[in-house]
Short mmCIF file of C-alpha atoms in Angstrom, two decimals:
data_model
loop_
_atom_site.label_atom_id
_atom_site.label_comp_id
_atom_site.label_asym_id
_atom_site.label_seq_id
_atom_site.Cartn_x
_atom_site.Cartn_y
_atom_site.Cartn_z
CA MET G 21 -22.93 179.65 296.23
CA LEU G 22 -24.06 183.01 294.82
CA ASN G 23 -25.51 184.01 298.19
CA ARG G 24 -22.04 183.63 299.73
CA ILE G 25 -20.11 185.26 296.90
CA VAL G 26 -22.46 188.16 296.10
CA ARG G 27 -20.71 190.52 298.54
CA TYR G 28 -17.69 190.52 296.22
CA LEU G 29 -19.69 191.30 293.07
CA ALA G 30 -20.34 194.64 291.38
CA CYS G 31 -22.98 195.59 288.84
CA PRO G 32 -21.41 195.42 285.36
CA HIS G 33 -23.45 198.48 284.29
CA CYS G 34 -22.93 200.94 287.14
CA GLY G 35 -20.40 199.35 289.51
CA ALA G 36 -22.75 199.35 292.49
CA SER G 37 -22.98 196.43 294.88
CA LEU G 38 -25.28 193.54 294.03
CA ALA G 39 -27.76 191.75 296.27
CA LEU G 40 -29.52 188.42 295.96
CA GLY G 41 -33.30 188.71 295.71
CA GLY G 42 -35.99 186.17 296.36
CA ASP G 43 -36.86 185.88 292.68
CA ARG G 44 -33.63 184.09 291.69
CA ALA G 45 -31.93 187.25 290.52
CA LEU G 46 -29.10 189.58 291.46
CA SER G 47 -29.87 193.29 291.44
CA CYS G 48 -28.28 196.63 292.30
CA PRO G 49 -29.84 199.78 293.85
CA ALA G 50 -30.11 201.36 290.38
CA GLY G 51 -32.45 198.58 289.28
CA HIS G 52 -30.16 196.55 287.07
CA SER G 53 -31.14 192.90 287.43
CA PHE G 54 -29.51 189.62 286.41
CA ASP G 55 -31.38 186.33 286.41
CA ILE G 56 -29.78 183.25 287.90
CA ALA G 57 -29.88 180.35 285.46
CA LYS G 58 -31.31 177.02 286.57
CA GLN G 59 -27.78 175.59 286.33
CA GLY G 60 -26.72 177.98 289.13
CA TYR G 61 -24.67 180.58 287.23
CA VAL G 62 -25.44 184.23 286.45
CA ASN G 63 -24.78 186.18 283.26
CA LEU G 64 -23.01 189.45 284.14
CA LEU G 65 -22.01 190.35 280.60
CA PRO G 66 -22.93 194.04 280.26
CA GLY G 67 -23.39 194.03 276.49
CA ALA G 68 -21.72 193.04 273.25
CA THR G 69 -18.30 191.42 273.34
CA LYS G 70 -15.55 190.88 270.79
CA LEU G 71 -14.39 187.71 272.51
CA ARG G 72 -15.22 184.42 270.86
CA ALA G 73 -16.85 182.07 273.34
CA ASP G 74 -16.03 178.37 273.48
CA THR G 75 -18.77 176.24 271.97
CA LYS G 76 -20.57 173.36 273.64
CA GLU G 77 -18.40 170.89 271.69
CA MET G 78 -15.17 172.65 272.71
CA VAL G 79 -16.19 172.62 276.37
CA GLU G 80 -17.10 168.93 276.20
CA ALA G 81 -13.72 168.15 274.64
CA ARG G 82 -11.89 170.14 277.33
CA ASP G 83 -13.82 168.48 280.13
CA ALA G 84 -13.01 165.02 278.73
CA PHE G 85 -9.31 165.82 278.24
CA LEU G 86 -8.80 167.39 281.66
CA SER G 87 -10.86 164.75 283.47
CA ALA G 88 -8.58 162.09 281.96
CA GLY G 89 -5.69 163.65 283.89
CA HIS G 90 -3.44 164.65 280.99
CA TYR G 91 -2.85 168.14 282.44
CA ASP G 92 -2.74 167.02 286.08
CA PRO G 93 0.95 168.05 286.36
CA VAL G 94 -0.12 171.62 285.60
CA MET G 95 -2.94 171.44 288.13
CA ASP G 96 -0.66 170.01 290.83
CA ALA G 97 2.01 172.66 290.18
CA LEU G 98 -0.59 175.43 290.29
CA VAL G 99 -1.98 174.22 293.62
CA ASP G 100 1.54 173.97 295.02
CA LEU G 101 2.35 177.50 293.83
CA ALA G 102 -0.84 178.80 295.43
CA ARG G 103 -0.01 177.16 298.75
CA ARG G 104 3.49 178.67 298.70
CA THR G 105 2.51 182.21 297.73
CA ALA G 106 -1.05 182.87 298.91
CA ASP G 107 -1.81 184.00 302.48
CA PRO G 108 -5.05 182.40 303.76
CA ALA G 109 -5.50 185.37 306.12
CA VAL G 110 -5.95 187.83 303.23
CA PRO G 111 -9.65 188.74 302.91
CA GLY G 112 -11.43 188.06 299.65
CA CYS G 113 -12.32 185.21 297.32
CA ILE G 114 -10.31 183.13 294.86
CA VAL G 115 -11.17 184.41 291.39
CA ASP G 116 -10.45 182.46 288.20
CA ILE G 117 -10.46 184.68 285.09
CA GLY G 118 -11.30 182.68 281.97
CA GLY G 119 -11.51 179.58 284.12
CA GLY G 120 -13.44 177.38 281.71
CA THR G 121 -14.98 174.32 283.33
CA GLY G 122 -13.43 175.01 286.74
CA HIS G 123 -11.00 172.09 286.66
CA TYR G 124 -8.01 174.07 287.97
CA HIS G 125 -10.09 176.41 290.11
CA ALA G 126 -11.76 173.61 292.04
CA ASN G 127 -8.44 172.15 293.09
CA VAL G 128 -7.01 175.52 294.19
CA VAL G 129 -10.17 176.31 296.18
CA ASP G 130 -9.99 172.87 297.76
CA ALA G 131 -6.54 173.77 299.13
CA PHE G 132 -8.02 176.73 301.06
CA PRO G 133 -10.95 175.32 303.10
CA ASP G 134 -12.26 178.67 304.38
CA VAL G 135 -12.29 180.62 301.11
CA GLU G 136 -15.01 180.95 298.46
CA GLY G 137 -14.29 180.90 294.74
CA LEU G 138 -15.70 182.84 291.80
CA LEU G 139 -15.09 181.69 288.23
CA LEU G 140 -15.57 184.08 285.31
CA ASP G 141 -15.69 183.00 281.67
CA ILE G 142 -17.21 184.24 278.42
CA SER G 143 -18.66 180.82 277.52
CA LYS G 144 -22.02 179.94 279.05
CA TYR G 145 -21.30 176.28 278.33
CA ALA G 146 -18.12 176.40 280.38
CA VAL G 147 -19.75 178.38 283.20
CA ARG G 148 -22.60 175.86 283.44
CA ARG G 149 -20.06 173.17 284.29
CA ALA G 150 -18.00 175.46 286.52
CA ALA G 151 -21.03 176.24 288.69
CA LYS G 152 -21.01 172.57 289.71
CA ALA G 153 -17.24 172.08 289.87
CA HIS G 154 -16.96 172.64 293.63
CA PRO G 155 -19.39 173.38 296.50
CA ARG G 156 -17.56 176.65 297.24
CA ILE G 157 -17.38 177.98 293.66
CA ALA G 158 -19.86 180.36 292.06
CA ALA G 159 -19.71 181.10 288.33
CA ALA G 160 -20.64 183.98 286.07
CA VAL G 161 -20.47 184.87 282.38
CA THR G 162 -18.37 187.96 281.68
CA ASP G 163 -15.82 189.46 279.30
CA ALA G 164 -12.25 189.47 280.64
CA TRP G 165 -11.38 192.53 278.53
CA GLN G 166 -14.18 194.67 279.97
CA THR G 167 -14.61 195.94 283.53
CA LEU G 168 -14.83 192.87 285.73
CA PRO G 169 -18.04 192.57 287.82
CA LEU G 170 -16.05 192.64 291.06
CA GLN G 171 -15.58 195.08 293.90
CA ASP G 172 -12.18 196.75 294.28
CA ALA G 173 -9.62 194.59 296.16
CA SER G 174 -12.14 191.75 296.49
CA ALA G 175 -9.84 188.92 295.38
CA ALA G 176 -7.31 187.31 297.73
CA VAL G 177 -6.06 185.17 294.82
CA VAL G 178 -6.57 185.57 291.08
CA ILE G 179 -5.94 182.59 288.78
CA ASN G 180 -5.30 183.04 285.07
CA THR G 181 -4.66 179.78 283.21
CA PHE G 182 -4.32 179.90 279.41
CA ALA G 183 -6.67 182.92 279.42
CA PRO G 184 -6.77 186.65 278.55
CA ARG G 185 -5.05 189.05 280.96
CA ASN G 186 -6.46 192.52 281.50
CA GLY G 187 -3.67 194.07 283.58
CA PRO G 188 -5.50 197.16 284.90
CA GLU G 189 -8.57 195.16 285.92
CA LEU G 190 -6.53 192.41 287.56
CA HIS G 191 -4.75 195.14 289.52
CA ARG G 192 -8.05 196.74 290.58
CA VAL G 193 -9.71 193.58 291.89
CA LEU G 194 -6.69 192.03 293.65
CA HIS G 195 -6.23 192.75 297.35
CA HIS G 196 -3.01 194.61 298.11
CA ARG G 197 -1.68 191.51 299.90
CA GLY G 198 -3.09 189.09 297.35
CA VAL G 199 -1.38 187.07 294.65
CA LEU G 200 -1.94 186.63 290.92
CA LEU G 201 -1.14 183.15 289.55
CA VAL G 202 -0.60 182.86 285.79
CA VAL G 203 -0.07 179.78 283.61
CA THR G 204 1.06 180.29 280.01
CA PRO G 205 2.20 177.86 277.29
CA LEU G 206 5.84 177.90 276.21
CA PRO G 207 7.02 177.71 272.56
CA ASP G 208 7.61 173.94 272.71
CA HIS G 209 4.13 173.20 274.08
CA LEU G 210 2.48 170.55 271.86
CA GLN G 211 5.37 170.94 269.42
CA GLU G 212 4.93 167.44 267.94
CA LEU G 213 1.42 168.30 266.74
CA ILE G 214 2.05 171.75 265.26
CA GLY G 215 3.46 170.46 261.99
CA THR G 216 1.74 167.07 261.93
CA LEU G 217 -1.79 168.38 262.46
CA GLY G 218 -1.25 171.99 261.43
CA LEU G 219 -2.06 173.43 264.85
CA LEU G 220 -1.69 177.11 265.55
CA GLN G 221 1.90 177.88 266.48
CA MET G 222 2.59 179.95 269.55
CA ASP G 223 3.74 183.46 268.75
CA GLU G 224 7.37 183.81 269.85
CA GLY G 225 6.55 187.26 271.25
CA LYS G 226 3.81 185.97 273.54
CA GLU G 227 5.94 185.92 276.67
CA SER G 228 7.19 189.45 276.10
CA ARG G 229 3.59 190.61 275.62
CA LEU G 230 2.64 188.99 278.92
CA ALA G 231 5.41 190.93 280.61
CA GLU G 232 4.20 194.14 278.98
CA GLN G 233 0.60 193.52 280.04
CA LEU G 234 1.51 193.01 283.69
CA ALA G 235 4.69 195.09 284.18
CA PRO G 236 2.97 198.41 285.01
CA HIS G 237 0.85 196.77 287.69
CA PHE G 238 2.61 193.65 289.00
CA SER G 239 5.98 192.30 290.04
CA ALA G 240 6.88 188.61 289.68
CA VAL G 241 7.73 186.87 292.95
CA ALA G 242 8.05 183.31 291.65
CA THR G 243 8.33 181.65 288.27
CA GLU G 244 8.95 178.09 287.17
CA ARG G 245 8.88 176.00 284.03
CA LEU G 246 7.02 172.71 283.85
CA THR G 247 7.79 170.23 281.04
CA ARG G 248 6.39 166.72 280.73
CA THR G 249 5.74 164.19 277.98
CA MET G 250 2.15 163.02 277.55
CA ALA G 251 1.28 159.66 275.99
CA LEU G 252 -1.99 160.28 274.12
CA ASP G 253 -4.25 157.89 272.27
CA HIS G 254 -6.38 158.95 269.31
CA GLN G 255 -9.35 159.96 271.45
CA ALA G 256 -7.20 162.15 273.68
CA LEU G 257 -5.62 163.78 270.63
CA ALA G 258 -9.07 164.55 269.23
CA HIS G 259 -10.09 166.12 272.53
CA LEU G 260 -6.87 168.14 272.68
CA VAL G 261 -7.38 169.55 269.19
CA GLY G 262 -11.07 170.16 269.80
CA MET G 263 -10.82 171.94 273.13
CA GLY G 264 -8.70 174.97 272.24
CA PRO G 265 -8.61 177.86 269.76
CA ASN G 266 -7.53 175.45 267.01
CA ALA G 267 -11.12 174.15 266.98
CA TRP G 268 -12.41 177.37 265.43
CA HIS G 269 -10.32 176.83 262.31
CA ARG G 270 -10.60 173.07 261.77
CA ASP G 271 -12.37 170.54 259.58
CA ALA G 272 -13.52 167.77 261.92
CA GLN G 273 -13.46 165.00 259.31
CA ARG G 274 -10.00 165.95 258.10
CA ASP G 275 -8.74 166.08 261.72
CA HIS G 276 -10.17 162.62 262.38
CA GLU G 277 -8.41 161.18 259.35
CA MET G 278 -5.07 162.81 260.25
CA ILE G 279 -5.26 161.70 263.88
CA GLN G 280 -6.01 158.11 262.86
CA ARG G 281 -2.67 158.02 261.03
CA LEU G 282 -0.69 158.94 264.16
CA PRO G 283 0.96 156.29 266.36
CA VAL G 284 -0.70 155.07 269.55
CA PRO G 285 0.31 156.35 271.93
CA SER G 286 1.67 159.59 270.52
CA GLN G 287 4.30 161.35 272.62
CA VAL G 288 3.35 165.01 273.02
CA THR G 289 5.19 167.72 274.96
CA LEU G 290 3.43 169.58 277.75
CA SER G 291 5.38 172.77 278.44
CA VAL G 292 4.15 175.76 280.45
CA ARG G 293 5.39 178.54 282.68
CA LEU G 294 3.79 179.16 286.08
CA SER G 295 4.28 182.58 287.64
CA ALA G 296 3.16 184.33 290.81
CA TYR G 297 2.80 188.11 290.93
CA ARG G 298 2.10 190.72 293.58
CA LEU G 299 0.95 194.29 293.12
CA SER G 300 3.80 196.66 292.27
CA ALA G 301 4.66 199.16 294.96
#
């Protein structure tokens, strides 16, 4: 897919356009070169990053949890929102910022048969899976808080699901008729597990910070709340705990023992907000 998506890419060092060479590498006129991994992705990280990348174990847990369908209501709602707000005639690709394994991205791309997708994530383990998530998706390693390796106005749709949001960069890469789709957890998301398993609690100011991050650059055109109850067995609970930021602060053996004491199935709240934004005038 990189040969079809390369026209949207920009060198992370100098911002020049990239081209695909015969030696399995992308390069720019200034001589910066980026090897294409055997798994099909490319590393476009320009240097050091402060972001903490998901580990192999975290990515495996996420893939197992999402593949089991527990978050399918979120996926279905995101695809529906994309169909209602995105114009297929807008030039550009569908970019997923912090897209992980490509689970959501693949389904959105599938809804637009003539559009290519590009997934960006800081974790090489996630990007390896994303490169194979859909025949029309390419994947690259990058830092969402740095300059994105994309040409100006190259994205017809930008997806941001449970991921960092760099307002100025999202504004720069989105086409003026494009749409930004954002999914964020609400305060009652996974509320049954916060006290029981000691999960990280959502900061009550998170929604206001989202508004602050996007307000100078975007205007909301649609927003909706999605709330469901998931029935999770012990394996699903272990995957849920192991796939997110909680995993960086956990003791695996202690988690296993605590999860084994929970009822089967355990009723857990899924609660998110889905929003669509356009560039501010």
